[in-house]
mmCIF file of N, CA, C and O in Angstrom:
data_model
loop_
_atom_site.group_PDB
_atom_site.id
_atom_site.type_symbol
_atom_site.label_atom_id
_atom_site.label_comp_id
_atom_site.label_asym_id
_atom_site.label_seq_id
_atom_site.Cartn_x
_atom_site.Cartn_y
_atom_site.Cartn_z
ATOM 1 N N UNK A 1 72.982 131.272 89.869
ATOM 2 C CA UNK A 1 71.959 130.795 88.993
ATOM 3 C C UNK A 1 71.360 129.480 89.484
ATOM 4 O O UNK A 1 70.712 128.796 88.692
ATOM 5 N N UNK A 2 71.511 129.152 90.536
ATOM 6 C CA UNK A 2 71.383 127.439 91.013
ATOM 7 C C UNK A 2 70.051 128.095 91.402
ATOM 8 O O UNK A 2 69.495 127.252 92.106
ATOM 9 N N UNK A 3 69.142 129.331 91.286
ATOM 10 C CA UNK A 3 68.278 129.175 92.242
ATOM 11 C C UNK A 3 66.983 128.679 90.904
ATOM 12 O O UNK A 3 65.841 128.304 91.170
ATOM 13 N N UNK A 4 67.523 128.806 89.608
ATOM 14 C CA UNK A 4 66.595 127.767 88.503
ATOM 15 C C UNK A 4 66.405 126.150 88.715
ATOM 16 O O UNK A 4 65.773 125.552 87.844
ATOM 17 N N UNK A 5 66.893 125.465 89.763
ATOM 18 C CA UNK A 5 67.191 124.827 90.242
ATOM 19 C C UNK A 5 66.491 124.221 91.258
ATOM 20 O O UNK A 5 66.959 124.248 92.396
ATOM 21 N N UNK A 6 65.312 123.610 90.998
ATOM 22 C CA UNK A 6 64.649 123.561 91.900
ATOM 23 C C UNK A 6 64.827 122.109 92.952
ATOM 24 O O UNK A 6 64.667 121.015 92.409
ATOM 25 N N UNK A 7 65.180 122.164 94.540
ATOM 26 C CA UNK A 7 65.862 120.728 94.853
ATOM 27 C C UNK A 7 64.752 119.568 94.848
ATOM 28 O O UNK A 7 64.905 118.355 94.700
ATOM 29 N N UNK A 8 63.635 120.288 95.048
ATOM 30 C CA UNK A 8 62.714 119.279 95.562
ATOM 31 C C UNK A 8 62.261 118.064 94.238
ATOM 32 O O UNK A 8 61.563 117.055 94.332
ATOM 33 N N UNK A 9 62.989 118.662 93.016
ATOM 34 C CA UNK A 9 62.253 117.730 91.629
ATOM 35 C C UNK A 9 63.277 116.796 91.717
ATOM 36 O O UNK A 9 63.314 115.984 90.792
ATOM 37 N N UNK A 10 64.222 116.686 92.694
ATOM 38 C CA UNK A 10 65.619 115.528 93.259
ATOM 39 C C UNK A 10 65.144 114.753 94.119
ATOM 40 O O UNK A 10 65.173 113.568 93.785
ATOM 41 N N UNK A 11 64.425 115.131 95.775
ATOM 42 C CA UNK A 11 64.445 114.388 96.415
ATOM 43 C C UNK A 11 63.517 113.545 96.008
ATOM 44 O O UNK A 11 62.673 113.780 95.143
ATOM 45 N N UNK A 12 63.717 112.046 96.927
ATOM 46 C CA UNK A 12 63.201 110.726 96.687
ATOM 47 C C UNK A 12 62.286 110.223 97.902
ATOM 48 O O UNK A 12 62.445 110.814 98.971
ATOM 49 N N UNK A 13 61.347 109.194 97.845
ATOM 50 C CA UNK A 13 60.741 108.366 98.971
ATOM 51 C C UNK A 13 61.131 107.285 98.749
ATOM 52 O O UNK A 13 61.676 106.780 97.767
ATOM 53 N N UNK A 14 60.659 106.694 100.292
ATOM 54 C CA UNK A 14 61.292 105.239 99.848
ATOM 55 C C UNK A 14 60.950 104.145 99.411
ATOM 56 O O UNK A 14 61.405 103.038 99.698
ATOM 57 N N UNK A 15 59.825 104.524 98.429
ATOM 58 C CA UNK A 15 59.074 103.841 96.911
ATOM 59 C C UNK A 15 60.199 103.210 95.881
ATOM 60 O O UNK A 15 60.068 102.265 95.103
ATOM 61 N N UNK A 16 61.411 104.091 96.146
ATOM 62 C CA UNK A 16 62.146 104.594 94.760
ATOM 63 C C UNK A 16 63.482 103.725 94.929
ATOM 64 O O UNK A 16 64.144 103.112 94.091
ATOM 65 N N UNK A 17 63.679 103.924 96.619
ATOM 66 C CA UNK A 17 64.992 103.249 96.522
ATOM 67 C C UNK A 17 65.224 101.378 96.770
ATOM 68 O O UNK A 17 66.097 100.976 97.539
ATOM 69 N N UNK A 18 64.450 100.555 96.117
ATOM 70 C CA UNK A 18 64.398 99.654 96.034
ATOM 71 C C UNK A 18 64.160 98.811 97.360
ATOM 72 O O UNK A 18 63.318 99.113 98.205
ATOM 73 N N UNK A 19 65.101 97.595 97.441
ATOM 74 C CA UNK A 19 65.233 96.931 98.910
ATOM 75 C C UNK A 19 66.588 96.736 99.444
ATOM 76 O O UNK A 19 67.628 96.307 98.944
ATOM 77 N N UNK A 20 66.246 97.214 100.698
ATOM 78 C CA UNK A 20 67.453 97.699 101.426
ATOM 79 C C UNK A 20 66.961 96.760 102.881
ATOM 80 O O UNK A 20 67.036 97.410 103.924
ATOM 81 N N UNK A 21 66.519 95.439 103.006
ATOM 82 C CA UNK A 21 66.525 94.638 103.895
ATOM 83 C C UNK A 21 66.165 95.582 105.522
ATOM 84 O O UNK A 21 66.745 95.470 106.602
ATOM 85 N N UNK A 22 64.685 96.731 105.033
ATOM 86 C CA UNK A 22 64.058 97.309 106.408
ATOM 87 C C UNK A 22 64.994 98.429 106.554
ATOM 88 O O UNK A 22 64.910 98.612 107.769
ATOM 89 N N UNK A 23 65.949 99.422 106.060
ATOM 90 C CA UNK A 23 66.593 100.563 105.871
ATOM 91 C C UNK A 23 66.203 101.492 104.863
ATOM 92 O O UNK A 23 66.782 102.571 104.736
ATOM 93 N N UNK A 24 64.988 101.036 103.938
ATOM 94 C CA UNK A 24 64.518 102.007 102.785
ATOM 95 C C UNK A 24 64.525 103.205 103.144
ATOM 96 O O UNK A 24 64.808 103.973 102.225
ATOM 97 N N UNK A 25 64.215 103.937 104.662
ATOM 98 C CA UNK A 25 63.804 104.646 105.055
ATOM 99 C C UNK A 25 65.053 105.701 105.241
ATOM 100 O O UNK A 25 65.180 106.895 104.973
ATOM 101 N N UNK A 26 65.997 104.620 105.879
ATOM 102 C CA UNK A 26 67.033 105.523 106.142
ATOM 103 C C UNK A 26 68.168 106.065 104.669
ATOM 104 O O UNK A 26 68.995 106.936 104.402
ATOM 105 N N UNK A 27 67.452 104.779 103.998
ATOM 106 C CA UNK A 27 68.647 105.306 102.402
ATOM 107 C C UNK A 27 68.273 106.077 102.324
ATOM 108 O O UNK A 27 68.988 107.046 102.578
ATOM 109 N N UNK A 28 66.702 106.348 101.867
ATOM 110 C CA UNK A 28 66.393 107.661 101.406
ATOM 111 C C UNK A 28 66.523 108.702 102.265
ATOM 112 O O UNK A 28 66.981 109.690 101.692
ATOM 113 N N UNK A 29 66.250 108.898 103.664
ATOM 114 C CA UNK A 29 67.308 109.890 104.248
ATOM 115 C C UNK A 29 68.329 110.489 103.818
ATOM 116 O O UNK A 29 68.530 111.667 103.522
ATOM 117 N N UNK A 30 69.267 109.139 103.801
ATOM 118 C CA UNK A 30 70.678 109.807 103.275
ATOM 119 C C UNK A 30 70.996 110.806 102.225
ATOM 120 O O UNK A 30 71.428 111.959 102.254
ATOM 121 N N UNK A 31 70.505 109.678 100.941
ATOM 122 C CA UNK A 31 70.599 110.064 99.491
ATOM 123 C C UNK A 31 69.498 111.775 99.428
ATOM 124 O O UNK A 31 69.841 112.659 98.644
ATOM 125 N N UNK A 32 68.673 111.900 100.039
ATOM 126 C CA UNK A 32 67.739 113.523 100.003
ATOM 127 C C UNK A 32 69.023 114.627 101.067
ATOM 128 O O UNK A 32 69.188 115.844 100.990
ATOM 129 N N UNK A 33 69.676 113.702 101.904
ATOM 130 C CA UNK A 33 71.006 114.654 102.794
ATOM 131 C C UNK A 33 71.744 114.808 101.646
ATOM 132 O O UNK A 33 71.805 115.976 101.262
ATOM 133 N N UNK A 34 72.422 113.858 100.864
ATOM 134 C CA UNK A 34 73.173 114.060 99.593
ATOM 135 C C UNK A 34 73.149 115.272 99.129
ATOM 136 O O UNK A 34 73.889 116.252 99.224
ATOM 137 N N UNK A 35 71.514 114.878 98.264
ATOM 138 C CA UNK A 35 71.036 116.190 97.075
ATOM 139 C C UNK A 35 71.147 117.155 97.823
ATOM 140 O O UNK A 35 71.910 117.904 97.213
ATOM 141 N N UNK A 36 70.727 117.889 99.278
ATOM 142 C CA UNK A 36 70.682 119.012 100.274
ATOM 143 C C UNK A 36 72.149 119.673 100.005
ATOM 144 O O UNK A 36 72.406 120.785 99.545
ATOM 145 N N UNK A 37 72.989 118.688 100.416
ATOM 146 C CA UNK A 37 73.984 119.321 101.241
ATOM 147 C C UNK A 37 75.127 119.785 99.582
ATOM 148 O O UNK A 37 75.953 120.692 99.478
ATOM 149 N N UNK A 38 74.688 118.714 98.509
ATOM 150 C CA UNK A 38 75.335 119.212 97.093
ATOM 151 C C UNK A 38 74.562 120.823 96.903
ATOM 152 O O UNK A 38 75.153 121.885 97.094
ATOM 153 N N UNK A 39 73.331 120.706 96.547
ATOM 154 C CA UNK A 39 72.694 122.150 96.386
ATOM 155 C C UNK A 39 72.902 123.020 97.431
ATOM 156 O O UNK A 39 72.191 124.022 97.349
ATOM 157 N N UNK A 40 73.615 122.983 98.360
ATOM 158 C CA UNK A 40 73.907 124.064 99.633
ATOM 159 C C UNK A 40 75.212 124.621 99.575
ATOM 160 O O UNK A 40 75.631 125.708 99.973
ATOM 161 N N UNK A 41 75.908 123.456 98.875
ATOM 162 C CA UNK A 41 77.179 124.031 98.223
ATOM 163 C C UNK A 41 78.031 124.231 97.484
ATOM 164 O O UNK A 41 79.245 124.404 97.590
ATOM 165 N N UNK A 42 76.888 124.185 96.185
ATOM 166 C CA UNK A 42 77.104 124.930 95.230
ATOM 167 C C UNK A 42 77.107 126.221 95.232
ATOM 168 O O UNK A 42 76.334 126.599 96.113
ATOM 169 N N UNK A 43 77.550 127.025 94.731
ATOM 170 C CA UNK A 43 78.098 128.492 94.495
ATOM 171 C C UNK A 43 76.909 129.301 94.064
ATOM 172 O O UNK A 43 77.150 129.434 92.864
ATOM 173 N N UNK A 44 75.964 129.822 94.252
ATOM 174 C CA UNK A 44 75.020 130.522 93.945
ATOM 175 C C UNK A 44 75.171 131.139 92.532
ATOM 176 O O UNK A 44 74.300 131.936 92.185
ATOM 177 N N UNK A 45 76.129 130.871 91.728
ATOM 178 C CA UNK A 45 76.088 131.448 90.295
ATOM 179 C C UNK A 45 76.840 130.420 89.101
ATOM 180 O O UNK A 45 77.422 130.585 88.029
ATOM 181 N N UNK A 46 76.512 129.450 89.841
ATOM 182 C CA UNK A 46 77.005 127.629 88.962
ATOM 183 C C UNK A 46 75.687 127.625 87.525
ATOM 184 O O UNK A 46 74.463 127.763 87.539
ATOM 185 N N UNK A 47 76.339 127.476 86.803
ATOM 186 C CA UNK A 47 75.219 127.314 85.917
ATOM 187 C C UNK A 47 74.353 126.154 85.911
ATOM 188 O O UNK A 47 74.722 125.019 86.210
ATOM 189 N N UNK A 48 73.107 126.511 85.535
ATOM 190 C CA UNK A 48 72.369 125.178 85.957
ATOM 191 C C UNK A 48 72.391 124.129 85.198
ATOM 192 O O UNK A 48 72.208 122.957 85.527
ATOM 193 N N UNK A 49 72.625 124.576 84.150
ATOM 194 C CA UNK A 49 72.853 122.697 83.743
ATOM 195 C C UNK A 49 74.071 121.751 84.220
ATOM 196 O O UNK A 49 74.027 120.535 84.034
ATOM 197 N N UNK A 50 75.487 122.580 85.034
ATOM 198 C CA UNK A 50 76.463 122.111 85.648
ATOM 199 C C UNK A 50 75.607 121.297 86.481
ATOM 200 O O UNK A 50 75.555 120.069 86.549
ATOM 201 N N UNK A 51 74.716 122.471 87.317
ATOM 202 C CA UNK A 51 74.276 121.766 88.834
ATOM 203 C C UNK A 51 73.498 120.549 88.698
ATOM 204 O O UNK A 51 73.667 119.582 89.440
ATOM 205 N N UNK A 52 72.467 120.595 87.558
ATOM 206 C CA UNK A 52 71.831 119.247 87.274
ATOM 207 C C UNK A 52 72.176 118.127 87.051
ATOM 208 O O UNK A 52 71.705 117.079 87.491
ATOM 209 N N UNK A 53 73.396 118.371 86.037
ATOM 210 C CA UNK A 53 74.701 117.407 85.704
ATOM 211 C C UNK A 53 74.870 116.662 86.934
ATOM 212 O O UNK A 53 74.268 115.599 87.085
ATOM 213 N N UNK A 54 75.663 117.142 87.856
ATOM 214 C CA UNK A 54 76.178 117.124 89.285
ATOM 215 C C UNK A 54 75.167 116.049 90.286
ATOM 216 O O UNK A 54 75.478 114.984 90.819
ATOM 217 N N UNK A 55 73.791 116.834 90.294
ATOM 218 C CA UNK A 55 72.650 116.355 90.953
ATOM 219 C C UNK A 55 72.339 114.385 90.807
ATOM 220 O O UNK A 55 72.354 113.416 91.566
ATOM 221 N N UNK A 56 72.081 114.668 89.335
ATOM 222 C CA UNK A 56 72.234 113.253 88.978
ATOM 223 C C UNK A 56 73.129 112.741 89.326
ATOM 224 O O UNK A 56 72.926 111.794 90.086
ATOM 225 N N UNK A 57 74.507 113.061 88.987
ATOM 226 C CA UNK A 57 75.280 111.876 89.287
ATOM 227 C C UNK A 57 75.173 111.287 91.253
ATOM 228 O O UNK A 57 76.092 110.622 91.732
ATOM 229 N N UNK A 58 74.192 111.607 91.921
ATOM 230 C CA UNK A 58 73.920 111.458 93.356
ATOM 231 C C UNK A 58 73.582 110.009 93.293
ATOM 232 O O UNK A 58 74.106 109.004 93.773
ATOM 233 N N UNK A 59 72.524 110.225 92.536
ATOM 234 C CA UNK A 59 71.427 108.676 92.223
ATOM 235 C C UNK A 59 72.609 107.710 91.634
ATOM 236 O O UNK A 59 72.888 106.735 92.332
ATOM 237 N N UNK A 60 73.321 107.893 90.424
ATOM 238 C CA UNK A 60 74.137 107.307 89.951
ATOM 239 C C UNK A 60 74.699 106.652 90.494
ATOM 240 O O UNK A 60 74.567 105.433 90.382
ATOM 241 N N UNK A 61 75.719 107.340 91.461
ATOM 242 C CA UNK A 61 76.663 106.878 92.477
ATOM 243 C C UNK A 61 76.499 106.023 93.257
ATOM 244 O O UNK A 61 76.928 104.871 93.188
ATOM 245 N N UNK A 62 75.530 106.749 94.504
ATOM 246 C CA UNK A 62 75.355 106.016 95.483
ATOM 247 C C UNK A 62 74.009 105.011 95.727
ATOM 248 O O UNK A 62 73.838 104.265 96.692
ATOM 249 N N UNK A 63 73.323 105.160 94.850
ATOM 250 C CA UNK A 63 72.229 103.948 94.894
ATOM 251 C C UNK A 63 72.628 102.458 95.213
ATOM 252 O O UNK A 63 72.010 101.893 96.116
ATOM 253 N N UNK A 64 73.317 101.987 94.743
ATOM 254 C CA UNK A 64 73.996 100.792 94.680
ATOM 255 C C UNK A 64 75.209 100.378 96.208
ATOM 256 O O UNK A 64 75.772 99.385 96.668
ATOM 257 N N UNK A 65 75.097 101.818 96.504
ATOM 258 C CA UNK A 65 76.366 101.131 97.372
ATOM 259 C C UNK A 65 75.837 100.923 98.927
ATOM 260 O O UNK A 65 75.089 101.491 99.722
ATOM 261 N N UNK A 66 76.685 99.762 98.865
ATOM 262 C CA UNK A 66 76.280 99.622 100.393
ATOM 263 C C UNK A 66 76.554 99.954 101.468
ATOM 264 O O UNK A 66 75.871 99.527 102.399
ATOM 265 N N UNK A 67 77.657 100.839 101.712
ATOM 266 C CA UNK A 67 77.819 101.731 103.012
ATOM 267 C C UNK A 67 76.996 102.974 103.239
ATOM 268 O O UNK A 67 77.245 103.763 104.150
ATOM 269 N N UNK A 68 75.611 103.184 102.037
ATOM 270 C CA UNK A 68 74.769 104.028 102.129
ATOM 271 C C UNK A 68 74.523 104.499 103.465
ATOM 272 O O UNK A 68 74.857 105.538 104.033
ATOM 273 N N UNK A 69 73.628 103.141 103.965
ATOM 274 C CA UNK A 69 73.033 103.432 105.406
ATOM 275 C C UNK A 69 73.952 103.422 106.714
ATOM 276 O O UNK A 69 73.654 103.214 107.890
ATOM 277 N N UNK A 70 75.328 103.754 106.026
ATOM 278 C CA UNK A 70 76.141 104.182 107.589
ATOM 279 C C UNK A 70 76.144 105.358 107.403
ATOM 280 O O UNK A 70 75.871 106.046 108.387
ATOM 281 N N UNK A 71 76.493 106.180 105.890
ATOM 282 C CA UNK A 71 77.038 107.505 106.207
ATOM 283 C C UNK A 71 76.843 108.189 107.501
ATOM 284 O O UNK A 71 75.954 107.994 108.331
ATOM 285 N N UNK A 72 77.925 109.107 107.534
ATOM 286 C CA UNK A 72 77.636 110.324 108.786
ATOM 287 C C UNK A 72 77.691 111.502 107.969
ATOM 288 O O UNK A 72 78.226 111.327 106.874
ATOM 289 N N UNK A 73 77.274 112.658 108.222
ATOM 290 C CA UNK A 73 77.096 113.664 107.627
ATOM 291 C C UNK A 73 78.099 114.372 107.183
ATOM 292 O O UNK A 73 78.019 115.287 106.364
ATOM 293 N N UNK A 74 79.427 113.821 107.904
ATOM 294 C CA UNK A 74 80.382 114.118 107.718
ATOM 295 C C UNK A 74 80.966 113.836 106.276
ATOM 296 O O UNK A 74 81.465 114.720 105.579
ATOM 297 N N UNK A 75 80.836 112.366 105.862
ATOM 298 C CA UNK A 75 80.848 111.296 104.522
ATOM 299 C C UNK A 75 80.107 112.105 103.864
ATOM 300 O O UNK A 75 80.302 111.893 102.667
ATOM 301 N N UNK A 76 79.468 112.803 103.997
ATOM 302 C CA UNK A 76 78.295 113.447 103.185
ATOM 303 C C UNK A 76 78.761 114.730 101.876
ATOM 304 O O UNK A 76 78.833 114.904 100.659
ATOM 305 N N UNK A 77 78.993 115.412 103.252
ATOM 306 C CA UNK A 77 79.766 116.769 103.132
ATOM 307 C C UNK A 77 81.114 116.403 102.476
ATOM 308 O O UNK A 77 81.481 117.174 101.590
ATOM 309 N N UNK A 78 81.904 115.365 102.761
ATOM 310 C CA UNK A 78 83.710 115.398 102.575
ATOM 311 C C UNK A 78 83.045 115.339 100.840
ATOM 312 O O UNK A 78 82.980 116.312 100.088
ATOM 313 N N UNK A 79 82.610 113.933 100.520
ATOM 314 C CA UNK A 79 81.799 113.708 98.980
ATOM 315 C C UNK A 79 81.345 114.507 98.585
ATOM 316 O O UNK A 79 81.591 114.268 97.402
ATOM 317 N N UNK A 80 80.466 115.946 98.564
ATOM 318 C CA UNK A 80 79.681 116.898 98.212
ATOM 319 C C UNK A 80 81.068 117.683 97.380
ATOM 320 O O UNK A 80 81.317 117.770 96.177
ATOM 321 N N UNK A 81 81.978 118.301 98.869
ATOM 322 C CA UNK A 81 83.076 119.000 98.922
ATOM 323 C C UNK A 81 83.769 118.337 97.731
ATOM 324 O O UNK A 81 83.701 119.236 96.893
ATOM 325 N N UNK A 82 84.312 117.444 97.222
ATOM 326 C CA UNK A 82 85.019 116.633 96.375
ATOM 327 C C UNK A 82 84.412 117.019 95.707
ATOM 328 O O UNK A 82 84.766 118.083 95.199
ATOM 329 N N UNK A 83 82.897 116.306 95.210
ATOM 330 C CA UNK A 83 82.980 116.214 93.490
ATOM 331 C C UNK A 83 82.721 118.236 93.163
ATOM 332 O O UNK A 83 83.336 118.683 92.195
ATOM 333 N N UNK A 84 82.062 118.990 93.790
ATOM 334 C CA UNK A 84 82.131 120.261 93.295
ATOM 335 C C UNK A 84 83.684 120.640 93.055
ATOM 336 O O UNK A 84 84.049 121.183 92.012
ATOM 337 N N UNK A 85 84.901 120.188 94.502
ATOM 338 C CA UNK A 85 85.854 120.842 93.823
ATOM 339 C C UNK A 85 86.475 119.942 92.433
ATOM 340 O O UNK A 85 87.527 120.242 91.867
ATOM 341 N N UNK A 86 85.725 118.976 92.098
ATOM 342 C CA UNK A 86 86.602 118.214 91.239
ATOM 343 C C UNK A 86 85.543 117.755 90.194
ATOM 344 O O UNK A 86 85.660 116.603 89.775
ATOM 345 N N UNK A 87 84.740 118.359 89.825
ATOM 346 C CA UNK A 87 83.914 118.476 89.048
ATOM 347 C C UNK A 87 84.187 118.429 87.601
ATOM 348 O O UNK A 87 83.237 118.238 86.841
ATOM 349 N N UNK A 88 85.473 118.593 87.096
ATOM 350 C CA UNK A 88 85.770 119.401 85.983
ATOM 351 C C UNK A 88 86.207 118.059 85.402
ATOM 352 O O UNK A 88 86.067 117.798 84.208
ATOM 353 N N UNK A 89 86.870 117.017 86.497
ATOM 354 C CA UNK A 89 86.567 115.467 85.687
ATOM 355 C C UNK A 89 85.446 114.734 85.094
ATOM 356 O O UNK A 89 85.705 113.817 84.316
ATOM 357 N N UNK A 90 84.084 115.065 85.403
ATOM 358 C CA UNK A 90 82.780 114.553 85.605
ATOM 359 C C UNK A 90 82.598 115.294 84.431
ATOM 360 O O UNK A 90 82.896 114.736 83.375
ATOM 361 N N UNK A 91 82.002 116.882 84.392
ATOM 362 C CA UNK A 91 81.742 117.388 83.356
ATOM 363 C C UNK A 91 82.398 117.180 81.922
ATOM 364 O O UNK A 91 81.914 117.779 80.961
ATOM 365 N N UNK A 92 83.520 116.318 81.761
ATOM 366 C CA UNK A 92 84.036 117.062 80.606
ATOM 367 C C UNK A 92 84.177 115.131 80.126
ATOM 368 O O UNK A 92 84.694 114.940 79.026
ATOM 369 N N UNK A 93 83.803 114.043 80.803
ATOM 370 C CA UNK A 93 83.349 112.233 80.217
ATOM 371 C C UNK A 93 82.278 112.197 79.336
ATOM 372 O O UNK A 93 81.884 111.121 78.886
#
């Protein structure tokens, strides 16, 4: 059901992500790799208000932090992998 789900009403420019001292460009990179790689692996029959739930908490999270502009895709994926398998803490605060 994730395909009600549309990713693109997630991703961001880098209007949005404040000041990042000449890296705006690359946060928002990251944080649109985030939303990608969460909606890629989610389960094709997640209900969508789970997945939206989920989506948000992207912005939530990592806006603020400052090892944003190192991630590797790897950091990306391990975080994606986590909160879907561990989701059931998030959903139920």
């Amino acid at each position: 059901m994730k395909e009600f789900i549309d990713i693109h009403d997630y991703l961001i420019s880098e209007a949005v992500v404040g000041d990042w001292d000449g890296d705006e460009e690359l946060v928002c990179e990251k944080i649109n790799e985030i939303y990608h790689t969460l909606y890629d692996y989610a389960e094709e029959d997640i209900a969508p208000e789970e997945l939206t739930f989920l989506l948000e908490l992207v912005w939530e999270h990592w806006i603020g932090q400052d090892v944003l502009p190192e991630l590797e895709s790897e950091d990306i994926s391990d975080w994606c992998h986590n909160l879907l398998t561990n989701r059931d803490q998030y959903l139920t605060d």
